[in-house]
Coordinates of C-alpha atoms in Angstrom, one line a residue:
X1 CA 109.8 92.4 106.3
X2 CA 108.5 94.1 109.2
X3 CA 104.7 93.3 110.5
X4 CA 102.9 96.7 109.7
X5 CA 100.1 95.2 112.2
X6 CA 102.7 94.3 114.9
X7 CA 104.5 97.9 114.5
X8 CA 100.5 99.6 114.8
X9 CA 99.4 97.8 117.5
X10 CA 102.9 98.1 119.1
X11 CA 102.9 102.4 118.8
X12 CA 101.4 104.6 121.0
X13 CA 97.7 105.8 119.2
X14 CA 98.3 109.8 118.8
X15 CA 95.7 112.7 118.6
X16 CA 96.7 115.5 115.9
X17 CA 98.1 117.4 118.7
X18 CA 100.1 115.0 119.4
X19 CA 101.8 114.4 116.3
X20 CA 102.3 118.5 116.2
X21 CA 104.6 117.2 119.1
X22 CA 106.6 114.5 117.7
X23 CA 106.8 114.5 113.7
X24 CA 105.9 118.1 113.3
X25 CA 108.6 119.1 115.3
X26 CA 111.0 117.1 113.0
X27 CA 109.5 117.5 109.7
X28 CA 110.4 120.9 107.6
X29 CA 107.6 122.4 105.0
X30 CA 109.9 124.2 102.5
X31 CA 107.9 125.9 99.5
X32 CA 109.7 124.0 97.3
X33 CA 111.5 120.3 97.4
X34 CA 113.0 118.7 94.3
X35 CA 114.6 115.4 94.0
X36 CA 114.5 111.7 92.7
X37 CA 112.0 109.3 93.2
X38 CA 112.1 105.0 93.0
X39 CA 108.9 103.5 92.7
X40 CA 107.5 99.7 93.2
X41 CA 104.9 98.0 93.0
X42 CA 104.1 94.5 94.3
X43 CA 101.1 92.8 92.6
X44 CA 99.2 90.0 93.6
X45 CA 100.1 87.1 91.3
X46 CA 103.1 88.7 89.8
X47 CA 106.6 87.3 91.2
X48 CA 108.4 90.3 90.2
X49 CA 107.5 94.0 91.4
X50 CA 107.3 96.6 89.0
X51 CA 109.8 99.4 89.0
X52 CA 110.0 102.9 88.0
X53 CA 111.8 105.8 88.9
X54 CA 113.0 109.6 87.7
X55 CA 112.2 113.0 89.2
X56 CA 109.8 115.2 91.2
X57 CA 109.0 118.7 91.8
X58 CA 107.2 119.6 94.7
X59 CA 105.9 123.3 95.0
X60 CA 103.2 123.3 98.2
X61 CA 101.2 126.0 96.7
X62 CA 101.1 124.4 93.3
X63 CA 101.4 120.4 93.5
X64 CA 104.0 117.6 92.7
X65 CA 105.4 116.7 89.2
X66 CA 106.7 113.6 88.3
X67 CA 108.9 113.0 85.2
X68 CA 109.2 109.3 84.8
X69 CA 112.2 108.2 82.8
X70 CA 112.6 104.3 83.3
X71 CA 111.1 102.6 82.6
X72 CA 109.7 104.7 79.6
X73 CA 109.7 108.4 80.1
X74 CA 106.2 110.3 80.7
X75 CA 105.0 112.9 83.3
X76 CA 102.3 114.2 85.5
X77 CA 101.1 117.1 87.4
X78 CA 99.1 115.9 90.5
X79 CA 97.3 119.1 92.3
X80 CA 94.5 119.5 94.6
X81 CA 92.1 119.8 92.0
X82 CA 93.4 117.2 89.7
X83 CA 95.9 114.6 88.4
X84 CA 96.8 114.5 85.0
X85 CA 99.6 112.4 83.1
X86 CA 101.3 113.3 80.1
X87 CA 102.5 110.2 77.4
X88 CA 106.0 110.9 75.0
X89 CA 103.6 111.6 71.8
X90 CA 102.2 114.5 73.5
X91 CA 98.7 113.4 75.1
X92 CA 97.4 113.9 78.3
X93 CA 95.2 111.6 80.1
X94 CA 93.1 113.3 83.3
X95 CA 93.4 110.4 85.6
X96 CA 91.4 112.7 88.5
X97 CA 89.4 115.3 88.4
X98 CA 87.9 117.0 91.3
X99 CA 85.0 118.7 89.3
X100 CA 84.0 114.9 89.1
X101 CA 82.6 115.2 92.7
X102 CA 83.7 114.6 96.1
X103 CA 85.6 110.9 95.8
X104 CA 87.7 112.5 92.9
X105 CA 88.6 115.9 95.4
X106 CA 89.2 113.5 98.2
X107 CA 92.0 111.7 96.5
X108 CA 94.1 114.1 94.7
X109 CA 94.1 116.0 98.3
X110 CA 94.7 112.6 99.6
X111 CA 97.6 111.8 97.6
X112 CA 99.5 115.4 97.4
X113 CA 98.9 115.2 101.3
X114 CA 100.8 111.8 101.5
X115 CA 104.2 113.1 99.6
X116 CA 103.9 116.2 101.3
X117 CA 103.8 115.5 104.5
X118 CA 100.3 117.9 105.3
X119 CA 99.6 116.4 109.2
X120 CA 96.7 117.9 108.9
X121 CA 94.8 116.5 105.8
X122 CA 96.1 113.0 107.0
X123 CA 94.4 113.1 110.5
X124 CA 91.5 114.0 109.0
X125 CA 91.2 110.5 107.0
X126 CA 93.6 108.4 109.3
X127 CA 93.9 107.5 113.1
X128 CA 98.1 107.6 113.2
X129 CA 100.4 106.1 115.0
X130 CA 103.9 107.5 115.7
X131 CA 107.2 106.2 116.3
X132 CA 110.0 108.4 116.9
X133 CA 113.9 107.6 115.9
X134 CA 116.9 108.9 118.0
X135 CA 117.1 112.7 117.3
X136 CA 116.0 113.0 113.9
X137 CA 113.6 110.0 112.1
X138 CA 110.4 109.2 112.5
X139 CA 107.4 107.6 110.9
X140 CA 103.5 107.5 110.8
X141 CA 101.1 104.4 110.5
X142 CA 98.1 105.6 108.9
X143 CA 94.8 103.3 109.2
X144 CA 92.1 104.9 107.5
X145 CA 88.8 105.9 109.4
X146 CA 86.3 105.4 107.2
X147 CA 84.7 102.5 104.9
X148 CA 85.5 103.9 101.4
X149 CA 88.6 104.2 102.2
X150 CA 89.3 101.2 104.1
X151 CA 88.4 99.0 100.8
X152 CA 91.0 100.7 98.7
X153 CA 93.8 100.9 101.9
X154 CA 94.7 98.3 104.5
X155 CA 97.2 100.7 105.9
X156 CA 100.1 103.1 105.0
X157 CA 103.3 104.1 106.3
X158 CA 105.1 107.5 106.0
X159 CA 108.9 107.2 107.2
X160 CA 111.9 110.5 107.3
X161 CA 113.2 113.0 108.8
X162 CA 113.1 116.5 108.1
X163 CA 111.4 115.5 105.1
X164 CA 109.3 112.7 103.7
X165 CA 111.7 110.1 103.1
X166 CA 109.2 107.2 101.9
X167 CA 105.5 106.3 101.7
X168 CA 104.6 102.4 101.7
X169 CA 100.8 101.9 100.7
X170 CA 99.2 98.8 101.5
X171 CA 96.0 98.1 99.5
X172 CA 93.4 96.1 100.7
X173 CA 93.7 93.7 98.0
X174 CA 97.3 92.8 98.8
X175 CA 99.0 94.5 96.2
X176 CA 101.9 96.9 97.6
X177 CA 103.4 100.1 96.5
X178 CA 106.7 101.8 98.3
X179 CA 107.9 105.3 96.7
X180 CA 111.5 106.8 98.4
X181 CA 112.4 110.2 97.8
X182 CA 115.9 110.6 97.6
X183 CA 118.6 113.7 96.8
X184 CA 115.8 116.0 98.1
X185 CA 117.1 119.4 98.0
X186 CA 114.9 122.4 99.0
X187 CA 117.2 125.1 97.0
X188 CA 116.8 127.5 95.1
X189 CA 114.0 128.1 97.8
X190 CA 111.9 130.3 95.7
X191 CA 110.0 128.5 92.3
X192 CA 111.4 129.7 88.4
X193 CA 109.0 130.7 86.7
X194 CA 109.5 127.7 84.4
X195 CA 108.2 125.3 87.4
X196 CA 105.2 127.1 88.2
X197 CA 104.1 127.2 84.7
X198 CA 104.3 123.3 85.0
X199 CA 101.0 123.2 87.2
X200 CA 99.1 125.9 84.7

C-alpha cells in the first residue's frame, strides 16, 4: 500500500490555477459518461472489506445513478440537491437532502463533485496536491480545509486520465472506501430521454 501521507507531503502543493494546468488539461468533461463501477469498503474491525459493484450513469447537468447488482441489486440518484436510494420492493430512502440545510447541500455537491471530476467544487473544500503520469495519468490528494470536514475525511485521492478513473476516501476513523470506474464510455454523447427521466 502506498503512504497517502508520504505521497502528500512528497507532491508539489497546487493553487486552483495550477491544477487548470496539469489535470484540467488531461481530464475531459463529456455531458454524459456511462460505465461500471467496483466498490469497497474497509472497516475497522472487520478482516474482510465489503464489496459491491454494477453500473453508473453520469449526466453533469443532471447527477450520477448507480444500479447496484451484487451484492443485491438496488439504485440511487445522487444530484446536487439530494441523494436518494431505491430498495428491490420499490421504496426509496432520502439519504440527503439539501432543503435540510447547508451540511446536507455541502455533501451531495461534495460527492457528485468527487466522481465527476468538478476542479472547481474540490478546491473550494480541499488544498490538492497533483502528481502528473507520463503523457496521460494523473491524480489529486485532497486534504480538506476545514474542521467539519476534517472529522469525517483524513484525506482522499482522485486517480485517471481523461476521466476519473478511481476515488479512494480515507475517513478519519480508519475505515477505507476505493470506487474504480471502469468501461467508461462517453457515447451516445447526447442523454435518451429515458436517462434524464432517471433524475426527475
Amino acid at each position: 500500500m502506498v503512504c497517502l501521507a508520504c505521497l502528500l507531503w512528497l507532491a508539489a502543493p497546487v493553487s486552483a490555477a495550477d491544477v487548470a494546468a496539469g489535470v484540467r488539461e488531461r481530464l475531459e468533461q463529456p455531458t454524459v459518461l456511462r460505465g461500471r463501477f467496483e466498490q469497497e469498503k474497509q472497516v475497522q474491525g472487520f478482516k474482510n472489506p465489503l464489496r459491491s459493484s454494477g453500473d453508473f450513469l453520469l449526466l453533469r447537468e443532471h447527477g450520477i445513478a448507480w444500479d447496484t447488482t451484487a451484492p443485491f441489486a438496488s439504485n440511487a440518484v445522487l444530484t446536487r440537491q439530494r441523494m436518494a436510494t431505491r430498495l428491490p420492493d420499490g421504496s426509496e430512502q432520502v439519504l440527503i437532502d439539501a432543503a435540510e440545510g447547508p451540511a446536507a447541500s455541502a455533501t451531495a455537491s461534495l460527492l457528485m463533485a468527487l466522481v465527476a471530476g468538478d476542479l472547481d467544487v474540490l478546491a473550494e473544500r480541499f488544498d490538492i496536491r497533483e502528481t502528473l503520469h507520463g503523457s496521460a495519468a494523473w491524480e489529486l490528494h485532497l486534504v480538506p480545509k476545514e474542521a467539519a470536514l476534517q472529522r469525517v475525511f483524513s484525506g482522499l485521492r482522485l486517480a485517471g486520465d481523461r476521466h476519473v478513473r478511481e476515488v479512494l476516501i480515507e475517513e478519519a476513523g480508519g475505515d477505507r472506501t476505493r470506487v474504480r470506474l471502469l468501461d467508461l464510455a462517453s457515447d451516445p454523447p447526447a442523454p435518451s430521454d429515458a436517462e434524464v427521466a432517471r433524475f426527475d
